[in-house]
XYZ file of C-alpha atoms in Angstrom:
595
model
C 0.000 0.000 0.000
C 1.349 3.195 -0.819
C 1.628 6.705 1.347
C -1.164 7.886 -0.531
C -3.651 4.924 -0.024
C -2.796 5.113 3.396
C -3.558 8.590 3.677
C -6.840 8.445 1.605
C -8.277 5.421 3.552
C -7.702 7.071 6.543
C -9.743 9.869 5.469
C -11.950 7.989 2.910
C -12.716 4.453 4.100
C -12.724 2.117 1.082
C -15.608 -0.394 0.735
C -15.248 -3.903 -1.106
C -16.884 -2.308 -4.152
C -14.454 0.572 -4.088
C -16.965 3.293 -3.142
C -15.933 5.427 -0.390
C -18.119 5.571 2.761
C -18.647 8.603 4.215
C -17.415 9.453 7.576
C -17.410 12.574 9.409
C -14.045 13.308 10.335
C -15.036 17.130 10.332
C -14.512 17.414 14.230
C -11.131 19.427 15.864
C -9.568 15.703 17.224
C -8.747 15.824 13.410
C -7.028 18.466 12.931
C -3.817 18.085 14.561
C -0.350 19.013 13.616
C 0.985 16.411 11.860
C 4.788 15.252 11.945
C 6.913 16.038 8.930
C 9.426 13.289 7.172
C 12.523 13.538 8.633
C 14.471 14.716 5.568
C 12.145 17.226 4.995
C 14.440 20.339 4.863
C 16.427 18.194 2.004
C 13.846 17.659 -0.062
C 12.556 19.858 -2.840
C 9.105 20.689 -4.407
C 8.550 21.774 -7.565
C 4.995 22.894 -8.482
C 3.456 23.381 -12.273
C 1.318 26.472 -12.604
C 0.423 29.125 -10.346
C -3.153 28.413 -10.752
C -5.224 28.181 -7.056
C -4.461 24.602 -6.576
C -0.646 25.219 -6.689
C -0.779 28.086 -4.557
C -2.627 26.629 -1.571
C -0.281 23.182 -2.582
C 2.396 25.313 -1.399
C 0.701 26.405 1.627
C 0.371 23.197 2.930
C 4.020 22.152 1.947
C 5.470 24.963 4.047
C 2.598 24.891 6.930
C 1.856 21.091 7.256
C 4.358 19.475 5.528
C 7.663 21.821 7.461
C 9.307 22.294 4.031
C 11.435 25.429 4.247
C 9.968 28.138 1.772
C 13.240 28.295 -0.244
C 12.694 24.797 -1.194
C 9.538 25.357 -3.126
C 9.599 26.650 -6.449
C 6.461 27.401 -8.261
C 7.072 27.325 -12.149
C 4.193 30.042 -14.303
C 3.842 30.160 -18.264
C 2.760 33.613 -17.838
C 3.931 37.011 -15.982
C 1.488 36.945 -13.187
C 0.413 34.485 -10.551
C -3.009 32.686 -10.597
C -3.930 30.948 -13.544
C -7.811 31.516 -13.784
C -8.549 33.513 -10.209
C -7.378 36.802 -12.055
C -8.626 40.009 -12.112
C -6.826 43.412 -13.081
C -7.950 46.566 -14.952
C -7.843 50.292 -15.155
C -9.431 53.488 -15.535
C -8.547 53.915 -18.905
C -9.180 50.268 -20.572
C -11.721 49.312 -17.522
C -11.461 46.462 -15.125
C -12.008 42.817 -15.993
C -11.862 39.491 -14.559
C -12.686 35.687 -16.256
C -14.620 34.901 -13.686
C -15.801 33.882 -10.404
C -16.591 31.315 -7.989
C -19.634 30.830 -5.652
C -18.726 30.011 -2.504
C -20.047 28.015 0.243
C -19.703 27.568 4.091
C -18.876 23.658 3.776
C -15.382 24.013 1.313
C -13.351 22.075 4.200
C -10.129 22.241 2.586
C -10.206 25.427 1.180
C -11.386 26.895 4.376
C -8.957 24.791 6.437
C -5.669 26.640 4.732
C -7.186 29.990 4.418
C -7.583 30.242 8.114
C -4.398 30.262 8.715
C -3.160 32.864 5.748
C -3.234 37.033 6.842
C -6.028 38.975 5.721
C -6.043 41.228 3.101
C -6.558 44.357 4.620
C -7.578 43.517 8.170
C -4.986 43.839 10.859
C -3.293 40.631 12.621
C -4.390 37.970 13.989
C -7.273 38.341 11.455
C -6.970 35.910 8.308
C -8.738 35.250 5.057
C -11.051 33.198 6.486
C -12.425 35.734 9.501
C -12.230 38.371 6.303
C -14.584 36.480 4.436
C -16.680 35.434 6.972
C -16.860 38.851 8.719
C -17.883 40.123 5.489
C -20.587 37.382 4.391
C -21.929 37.829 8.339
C -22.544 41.719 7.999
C -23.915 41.448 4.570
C -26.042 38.260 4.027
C -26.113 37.109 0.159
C -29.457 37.001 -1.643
C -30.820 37.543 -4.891
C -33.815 39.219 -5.185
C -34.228 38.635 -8.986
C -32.804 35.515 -10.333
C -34.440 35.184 -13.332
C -35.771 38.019 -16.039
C -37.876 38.045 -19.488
C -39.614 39.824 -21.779
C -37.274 42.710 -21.656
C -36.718 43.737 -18.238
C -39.189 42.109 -16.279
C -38.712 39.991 -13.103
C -40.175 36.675 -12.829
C -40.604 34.445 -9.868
C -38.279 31.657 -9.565
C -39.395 29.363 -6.516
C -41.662 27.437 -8.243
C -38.995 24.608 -9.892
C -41.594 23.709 -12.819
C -40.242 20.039 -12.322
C -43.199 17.446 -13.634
C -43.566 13.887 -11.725
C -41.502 12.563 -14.481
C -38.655 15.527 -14.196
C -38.859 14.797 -9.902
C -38.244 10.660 -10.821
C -35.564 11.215 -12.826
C -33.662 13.220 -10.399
C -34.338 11.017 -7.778
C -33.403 7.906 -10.331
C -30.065 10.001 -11.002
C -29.272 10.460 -7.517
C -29.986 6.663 -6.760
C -27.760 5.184 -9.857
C -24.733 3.976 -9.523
C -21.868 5.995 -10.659
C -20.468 3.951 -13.490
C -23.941 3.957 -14.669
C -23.640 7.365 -16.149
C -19.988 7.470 -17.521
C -20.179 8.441 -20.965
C -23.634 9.928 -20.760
C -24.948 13.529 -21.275
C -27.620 15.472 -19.772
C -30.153 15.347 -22.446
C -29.341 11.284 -22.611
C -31.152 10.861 -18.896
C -33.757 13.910 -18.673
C -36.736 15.095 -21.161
C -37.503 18.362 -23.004
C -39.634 19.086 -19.781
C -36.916 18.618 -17.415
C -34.570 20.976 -19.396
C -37.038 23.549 -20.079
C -38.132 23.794 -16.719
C -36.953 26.866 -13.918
C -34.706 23.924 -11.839
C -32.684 23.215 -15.050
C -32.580 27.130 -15.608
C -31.566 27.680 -12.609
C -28.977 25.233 -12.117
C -27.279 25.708 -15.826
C -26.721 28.717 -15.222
C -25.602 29.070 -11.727
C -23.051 26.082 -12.706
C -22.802 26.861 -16.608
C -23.594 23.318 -17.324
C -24.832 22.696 -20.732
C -27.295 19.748 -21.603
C -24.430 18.072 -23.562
C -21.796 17.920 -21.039
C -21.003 15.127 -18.074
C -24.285 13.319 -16.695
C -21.542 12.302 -14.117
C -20.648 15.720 -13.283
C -24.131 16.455 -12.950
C -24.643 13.235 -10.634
C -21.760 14.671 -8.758
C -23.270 18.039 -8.264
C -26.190 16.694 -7.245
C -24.955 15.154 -4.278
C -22.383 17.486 -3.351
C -24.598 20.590 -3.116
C -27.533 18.907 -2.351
C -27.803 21.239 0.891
C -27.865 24.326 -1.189
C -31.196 23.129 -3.241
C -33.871 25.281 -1.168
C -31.663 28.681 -1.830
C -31.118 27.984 -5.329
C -34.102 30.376 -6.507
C -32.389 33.329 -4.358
C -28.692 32.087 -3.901
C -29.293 32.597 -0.145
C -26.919 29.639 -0.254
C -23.677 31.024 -1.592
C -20.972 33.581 0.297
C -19.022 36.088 -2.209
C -15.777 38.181 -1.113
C -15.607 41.405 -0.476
C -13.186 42.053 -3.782
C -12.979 39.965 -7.217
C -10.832 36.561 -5.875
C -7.803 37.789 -7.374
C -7.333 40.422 -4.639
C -8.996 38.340 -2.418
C -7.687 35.181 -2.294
C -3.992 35.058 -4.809
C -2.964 38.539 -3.362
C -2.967 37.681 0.250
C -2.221 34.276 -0.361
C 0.786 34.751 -2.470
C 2.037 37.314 -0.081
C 1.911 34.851 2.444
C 3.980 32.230 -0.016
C 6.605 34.807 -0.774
C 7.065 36.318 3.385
C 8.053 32.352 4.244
C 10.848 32.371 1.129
C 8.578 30.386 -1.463
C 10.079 30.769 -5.039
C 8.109 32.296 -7.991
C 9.673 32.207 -11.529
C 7.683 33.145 -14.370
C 7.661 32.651 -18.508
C 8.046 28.802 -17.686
C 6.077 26.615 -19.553
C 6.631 23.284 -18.646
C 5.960 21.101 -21.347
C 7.195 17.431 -20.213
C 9.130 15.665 -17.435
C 11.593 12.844 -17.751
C 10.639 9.845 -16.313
C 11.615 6.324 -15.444
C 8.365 3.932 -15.752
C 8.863 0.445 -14.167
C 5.956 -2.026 -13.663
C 5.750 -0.933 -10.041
C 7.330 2.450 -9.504
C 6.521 5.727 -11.806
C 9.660 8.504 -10.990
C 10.202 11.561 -11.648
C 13.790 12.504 -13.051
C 13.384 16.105 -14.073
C 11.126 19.006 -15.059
C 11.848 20.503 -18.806
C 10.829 24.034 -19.119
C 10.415 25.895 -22.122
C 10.872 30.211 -21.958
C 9.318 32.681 -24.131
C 12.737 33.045 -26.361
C 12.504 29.524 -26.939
C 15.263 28.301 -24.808
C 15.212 25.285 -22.698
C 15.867 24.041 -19.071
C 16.333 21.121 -17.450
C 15.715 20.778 -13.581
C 16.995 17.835 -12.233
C 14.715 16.138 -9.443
C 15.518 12.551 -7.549
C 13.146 10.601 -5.741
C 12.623 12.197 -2.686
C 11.493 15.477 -4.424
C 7.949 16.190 -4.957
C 6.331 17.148 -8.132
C 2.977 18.612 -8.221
C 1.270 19.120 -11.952
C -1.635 21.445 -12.632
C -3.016 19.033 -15.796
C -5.020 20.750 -18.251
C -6.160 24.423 -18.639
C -9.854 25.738 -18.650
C -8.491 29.405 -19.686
C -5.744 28.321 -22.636
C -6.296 30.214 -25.562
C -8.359 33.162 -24.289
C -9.414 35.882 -26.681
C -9.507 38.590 -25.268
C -11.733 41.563 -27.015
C -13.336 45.173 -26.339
C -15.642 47.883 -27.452
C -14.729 47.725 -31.050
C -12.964 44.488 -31.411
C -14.746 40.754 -30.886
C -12.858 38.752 -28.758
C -11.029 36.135 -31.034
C -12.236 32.294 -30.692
C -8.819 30.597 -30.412
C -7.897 26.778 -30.676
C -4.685 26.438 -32.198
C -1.749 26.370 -30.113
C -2.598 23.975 -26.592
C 0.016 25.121 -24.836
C -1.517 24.625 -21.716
C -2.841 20.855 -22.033
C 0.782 19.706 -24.239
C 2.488 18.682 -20.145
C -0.743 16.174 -19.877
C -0.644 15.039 -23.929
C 3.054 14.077 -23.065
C 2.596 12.527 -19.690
C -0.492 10.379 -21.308
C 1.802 8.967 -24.280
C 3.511 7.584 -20.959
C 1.526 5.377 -18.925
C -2.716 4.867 -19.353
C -2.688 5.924 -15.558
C -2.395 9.597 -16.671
C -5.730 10.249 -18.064
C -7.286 10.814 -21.468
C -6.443 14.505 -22.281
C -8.489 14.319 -25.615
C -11.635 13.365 -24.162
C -11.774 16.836 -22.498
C -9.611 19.426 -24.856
C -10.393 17.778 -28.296
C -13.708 19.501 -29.173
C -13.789 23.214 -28.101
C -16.952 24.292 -29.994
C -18.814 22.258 -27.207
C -17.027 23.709 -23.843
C -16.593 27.308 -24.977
C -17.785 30.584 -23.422
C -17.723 34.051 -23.703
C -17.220 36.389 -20.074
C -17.879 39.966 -20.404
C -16.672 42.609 -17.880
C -19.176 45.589 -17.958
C -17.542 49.134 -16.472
C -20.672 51.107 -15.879
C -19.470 54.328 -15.232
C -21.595 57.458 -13.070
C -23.750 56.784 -10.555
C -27.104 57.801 -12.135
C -25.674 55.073 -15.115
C -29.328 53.576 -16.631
C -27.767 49.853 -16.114
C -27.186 50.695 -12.257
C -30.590 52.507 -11.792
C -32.313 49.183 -13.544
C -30.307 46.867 -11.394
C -31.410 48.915 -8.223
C -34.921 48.482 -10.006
C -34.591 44.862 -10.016
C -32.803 43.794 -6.787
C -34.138 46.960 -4.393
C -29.896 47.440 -3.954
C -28.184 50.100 -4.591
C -25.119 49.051 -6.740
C -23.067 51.548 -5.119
C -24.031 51.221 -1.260
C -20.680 48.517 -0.929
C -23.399 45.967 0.161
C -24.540 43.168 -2.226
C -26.018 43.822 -5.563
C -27.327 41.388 -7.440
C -26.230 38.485 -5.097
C -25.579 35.732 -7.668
C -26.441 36.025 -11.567
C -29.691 37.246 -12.883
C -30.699 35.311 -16.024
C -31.969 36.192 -19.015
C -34.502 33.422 -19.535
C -35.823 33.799 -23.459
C -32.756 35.095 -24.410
C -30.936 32.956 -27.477
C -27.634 33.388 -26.111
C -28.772 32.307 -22.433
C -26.845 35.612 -20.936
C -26.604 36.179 -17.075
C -25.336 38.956 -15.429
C -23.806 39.797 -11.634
C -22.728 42.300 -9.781
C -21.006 41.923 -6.742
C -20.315 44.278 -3.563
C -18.696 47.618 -5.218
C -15.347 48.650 -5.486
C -14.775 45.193 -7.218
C -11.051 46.589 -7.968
C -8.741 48.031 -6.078
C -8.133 51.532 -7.975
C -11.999 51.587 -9.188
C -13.522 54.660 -9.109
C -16.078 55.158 -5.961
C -19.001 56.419 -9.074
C -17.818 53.279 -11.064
C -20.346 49.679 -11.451
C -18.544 46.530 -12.451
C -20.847 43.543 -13.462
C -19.647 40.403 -14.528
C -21.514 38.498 -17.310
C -21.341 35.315 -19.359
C -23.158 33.554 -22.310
C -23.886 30.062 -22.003
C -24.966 29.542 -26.428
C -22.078 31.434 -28.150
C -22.741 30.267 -31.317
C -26.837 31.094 -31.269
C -28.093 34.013 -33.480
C -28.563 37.386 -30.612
C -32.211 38.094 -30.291
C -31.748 41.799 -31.102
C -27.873 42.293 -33.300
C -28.830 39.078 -34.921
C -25.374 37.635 -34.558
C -23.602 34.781 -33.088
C -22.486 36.187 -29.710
C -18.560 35.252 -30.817
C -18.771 37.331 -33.641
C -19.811 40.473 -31.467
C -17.796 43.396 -30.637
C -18.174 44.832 -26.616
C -20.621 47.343 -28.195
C -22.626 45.184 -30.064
C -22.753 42.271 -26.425
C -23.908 45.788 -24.619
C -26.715 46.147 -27.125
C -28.103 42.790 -26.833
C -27.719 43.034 -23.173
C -29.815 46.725 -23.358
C -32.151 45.024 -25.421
C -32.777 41.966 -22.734
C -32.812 44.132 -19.700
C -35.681 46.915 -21.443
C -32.717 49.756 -21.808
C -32.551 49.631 -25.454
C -34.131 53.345 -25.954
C -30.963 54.456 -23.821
C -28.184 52.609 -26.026
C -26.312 55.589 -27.130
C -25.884 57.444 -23.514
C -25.278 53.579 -21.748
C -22.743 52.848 -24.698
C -21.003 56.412 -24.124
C -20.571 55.909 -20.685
C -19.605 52.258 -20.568
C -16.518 50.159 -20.979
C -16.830 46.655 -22.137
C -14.106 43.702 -22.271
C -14.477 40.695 -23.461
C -13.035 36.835 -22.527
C -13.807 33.904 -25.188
C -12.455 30.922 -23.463
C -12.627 27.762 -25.765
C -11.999 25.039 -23.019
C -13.564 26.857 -19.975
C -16.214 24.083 -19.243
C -13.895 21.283 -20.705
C -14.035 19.350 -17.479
C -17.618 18.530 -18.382
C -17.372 16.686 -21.164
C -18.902 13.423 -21.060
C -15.795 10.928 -19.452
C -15.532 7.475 -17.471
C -13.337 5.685 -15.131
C -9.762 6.296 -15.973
C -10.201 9.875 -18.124
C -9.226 12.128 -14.970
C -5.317 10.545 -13.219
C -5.963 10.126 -9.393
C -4.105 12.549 -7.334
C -1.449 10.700 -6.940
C -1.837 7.822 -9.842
C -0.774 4.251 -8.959
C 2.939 3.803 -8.626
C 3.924 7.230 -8.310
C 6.808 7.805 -5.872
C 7.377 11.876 -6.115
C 4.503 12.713 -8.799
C 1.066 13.998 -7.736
C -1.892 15.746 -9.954
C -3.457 19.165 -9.115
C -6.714 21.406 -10.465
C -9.566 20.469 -12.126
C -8.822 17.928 -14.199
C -8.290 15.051 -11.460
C -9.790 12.562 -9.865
C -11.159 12.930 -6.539
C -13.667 11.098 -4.820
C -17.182 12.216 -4.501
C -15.653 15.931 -5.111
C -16.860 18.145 -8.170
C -15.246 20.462 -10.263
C -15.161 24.293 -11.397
C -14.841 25.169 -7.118
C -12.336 26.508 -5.222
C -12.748 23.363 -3.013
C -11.895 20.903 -5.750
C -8.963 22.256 -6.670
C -7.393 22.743 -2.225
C -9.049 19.071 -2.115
C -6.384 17.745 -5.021
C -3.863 20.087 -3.280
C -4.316 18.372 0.360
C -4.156 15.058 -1.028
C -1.121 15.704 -2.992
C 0.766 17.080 -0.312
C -0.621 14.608 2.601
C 0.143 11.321 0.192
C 3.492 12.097 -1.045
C 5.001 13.150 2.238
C 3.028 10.649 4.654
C 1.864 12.972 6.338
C -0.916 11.604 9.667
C -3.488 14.151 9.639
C -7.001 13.501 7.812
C -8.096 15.200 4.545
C -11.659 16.141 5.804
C -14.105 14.097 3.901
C -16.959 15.702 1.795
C -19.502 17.474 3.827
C -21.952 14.542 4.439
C -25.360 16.785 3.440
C -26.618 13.771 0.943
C -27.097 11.526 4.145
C -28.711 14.347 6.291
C -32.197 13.673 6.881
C -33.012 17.566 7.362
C -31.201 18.350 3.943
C -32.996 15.336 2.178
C -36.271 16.579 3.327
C -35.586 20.374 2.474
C -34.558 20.022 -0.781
C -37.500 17.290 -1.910
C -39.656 19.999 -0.742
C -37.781 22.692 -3.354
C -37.905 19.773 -6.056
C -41.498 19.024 -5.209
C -42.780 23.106 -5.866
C -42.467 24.129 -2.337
C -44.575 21.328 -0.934
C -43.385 18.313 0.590
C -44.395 14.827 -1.290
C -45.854 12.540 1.925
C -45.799 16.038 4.364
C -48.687 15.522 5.987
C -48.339 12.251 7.208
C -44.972 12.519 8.373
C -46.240 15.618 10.447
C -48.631 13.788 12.058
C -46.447 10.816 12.674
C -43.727 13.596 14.597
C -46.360 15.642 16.135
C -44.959 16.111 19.314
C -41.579 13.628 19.188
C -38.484 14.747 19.619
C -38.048 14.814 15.658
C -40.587 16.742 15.018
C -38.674 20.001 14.199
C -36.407 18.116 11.425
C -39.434 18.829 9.130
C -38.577 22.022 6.590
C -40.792 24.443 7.570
């Protein structure tokens, strides 16, 4: 048994069938300090990507696993830290950011590192965490106006619209097996109904799933937010920083990296590693690294180093675009995914690259970053209109996305506690917004969205939200930038058992896998969660380290959750609530019923 199987039994108990039981190891007895190796301060780590995953990878190298600072070297393709958390901007260009992340109270790993790293602008002993929560606790999320249509108009979203058929086929998804849906889409399990209905609506766009993509992923979701169901119609469920995550999360967290001697180096892409492949032991020999000029570098590692790989890229080839120019739609050059295509030519315990990167035209999406400048800006006067918030108060907006539900392109749009930026103007609104159908015709420029400049995205937005009688002064007082990101849902292609390398995949001595491309159990993707879950496995496995990775929280066995969210499913009334009311009156269980 290796480190790593050790380590993940311990936190995952393993049944005969391979499916891991869940146990709640979520209490403080587990989370001691555990004791480094011994050689610890001679051992090196070497860490592909600066991406979240790699980051908080670090963190738990130098806090859990003792390794000095100086020994860790993170290795970037690009100038700046944080792969797809970014966020940057100006006055004169406006701000923009990719995207961003809902956030819940139950991301145990996530949580469990950023508790320890410094706030951003709080004073000490305050960290990230308290920052966050301080923030969420003063300023609960909700979302007043999830959905929209007919140009402008709010429409009630509690209501889920799910038929008997539509609630059976969620419950018959949530009972399957998983192998059961490997290789399956969305529309292969669920009905026209189902996928025209507010629940699918609602859930598409909150996780930018599309009815093509991963019926596993969707299984996956399923169970792992299953607690979040009743505040899905008013995102009541999710948290939100106080700044984009760039500033909120990388900045603070990267300071924190650098003040304990962690190494940075940038305009590295690392495109393979030597290896030695036995039939029981995978090693890694050395990193090769290619720079911008086109020079190469070869850094030699033994077996008592630790590699960590960020496999795959959900932001490779961005186009970027603005007012006047369409973002370009990109494919060509896979710099990003060519580490995993080499490591895969290796062994078949690396993954499938291809079944995620090979057909772009199905995981594509375009972000927009509105700059809404003035305070008495028509956009921020209708989004007061809509929500009852004023965009400007530094309170929450929008709370979560409001949807454009007959729109062609399926466009949301959120705006998040203002200044988003550091540097943004106090008179200055920036909304984030994405379109789930770039290739469908715009209901009002009568364009595919990827063919659209910034001006002509603005328009169709105007048009969607009733403002389209105020184009010219919104477009004269507006800056727009643009994102098209060819593999940003890429994860969700349809896959199976053996697509996705475990963490740490079998026989690997000094080799572990990192982001969103892994294999984890029970764990989704596109969260902040997944990718510090891969990052405390990685870094527990390889150096043996005795503390538990906390498991999944274990809301898909709680009775209360189970009850509240066939209550959401079943239109606000619970199937069978009557009897079980009577059969509680007055018991000690009878408050577990949702009220």
């Amino acid at each position: 048994m290796t480190n790593f199987q050790t380590v993940y039994q311990r936190s995952f108990p393993v049944s005969p069938d391979g499916d891991p039981y869940v146990q709640n190891d979520l209490g403080l007895y587990t989370h001691n300090h555990p004791v480094p190796p011994a050689d610890v301060a001679t051992r090196r780590a070497y860490l592909v990507g600066s991406g979240i995953g790699s980051l908080i990878a670090a963190a738990y190298l130098v806090r859990d696993g003792q390794m000095p600072g100086e020994n860790i070297t993170i290795l970037e393709e690009l100038a700046v830290p944080g792969g797809a958390f970014d966020g940057s901007g100006d006055t004169e260009k406006g701000f923009i950011a990719r995207g961003g992340r809902e956030m819940g109270q139950h991301f145990e790993c996530f949580w469990d590192i950023m508790k320890d790293i410094p706030a951003l602008e709080m004073p000490a002993p305050y960290t990230v965490l308290d920052e966050f929560r301080i923030t969420n606790e003063n300023d609960p999320n909700r979302n007043p106006c999830r959905i929209i249509n007919h140009q402008g108009h709010r429409r009630d979203a509690y209501r889920m619209g799910l038929n008997r058929k539509g609630q059976l086929a969620v419950l018959k998804l949530l009972f399957a097996r998983e192998s059961d849906t490997y290789y399956k889409s969305i529309e292969d399990w669920f009905d026209e109904d189902f996928l025209h209905s507010t629940f699918y609506t609602l859930w598409k766009t909150m996780f930018a799933f599309e009815q093509w993509q991963s019926l596993t992923e969707m299984k996956r979701y399923m169970h792992r937010f299953l607690q979040y169901m009743p505040g899905f119609s008013d995102l009541s469920c999710l948290r939100f920083s106080k700044y984009n995550q760039n500033d909120s999360f990388v900045v603070p967290l990267v300071r924190w990296l650098k003040d304990q001697g962690v190494v940075f180096r940038y305009d590295c892409l690392v495109h393979d590693l030597e290896m030695t492949i036995t039939a029981h032991r995978k090693v890694v020999d050395a990193v090769l690294v290619r720079h911008g000029d086109g020079t190469e570098e070869r850094i030699g590692v033994t077996d008592r180093d630790v590699v960590l790989v960020t496999n795959g890229s959900l932001t490779e080839c961005t186009g970027y675009g603005d007012m006047d120019q369409a973002a370009p739609y990109n494919t060509d050059e896979l710099a990003g995914w060519e580490l995993w295509r080499n490591l895969a030519k290796k062994s078949a315990v690396f993954g499938r690259p291809d079944v995620f990167c090979a057909d772009p035209d199905k995981t594509v999406w375009e972000s927009i970053s509105f700059n809404f400048i003035g305070a008495d800006h028509p956009f921020l006067r209708k989004i007061k209109e809509l929500t009852g918030n004023d965009p400007l108060s530094g309170r929450t907006v929008t709370g979560g996305i409001i949807t454009v539900e007959d729109s062609s392109w399926c466009i949301s749009l959120t705006m998040n506690r203002q200044p988003q930026f550091h540097g943004q103007p106090e008179d200055w609104g920036v909304a984030w917004a994405y379109g789930l159908y770039p290739f469908a015709v715009g209901d009002c420029v009568g364009k595919p969205m990827l063919e659209c400049t910034g001006e002509e995205i603005l328009k169709e937005y105007c048009y969607h939200f009733g403002l389209l009688d105020q184009f010219e002064e919104i477009r004269s007082r507006t800056k727009v930038r643009l994102a098209t990101m060819p593999y940003i849902t890429a994860f969700f292609m349809p896959r199976g058992k053996g697509d996705r390398p475990e963490v740490i995949p079998d026989g690997c001595v000094n080799l572990g896998f990192l982001g969103q491309f892994v294999e984890t159990p029970d764990d989704c993707v596109f969260t902040t969660e997944g990718s510090a879950r891969t990052a405390m496995m990685a870094v527990y496995g390889l150096l043996d380290l005795d503390r538990d990775v906390p498991p999944i929280w274990p809301a898909q066995y709680d009775i209360r959750a189970l009850l509240a969210s066939a209550k959401t499913l079943n239109n606000g009334t619970l199937p069978g609530g009557r009897l079980l009311a009577r059969l509680l009156k007055g018991s000690y269980y009878e408050d577990i019923l949702p009220s």
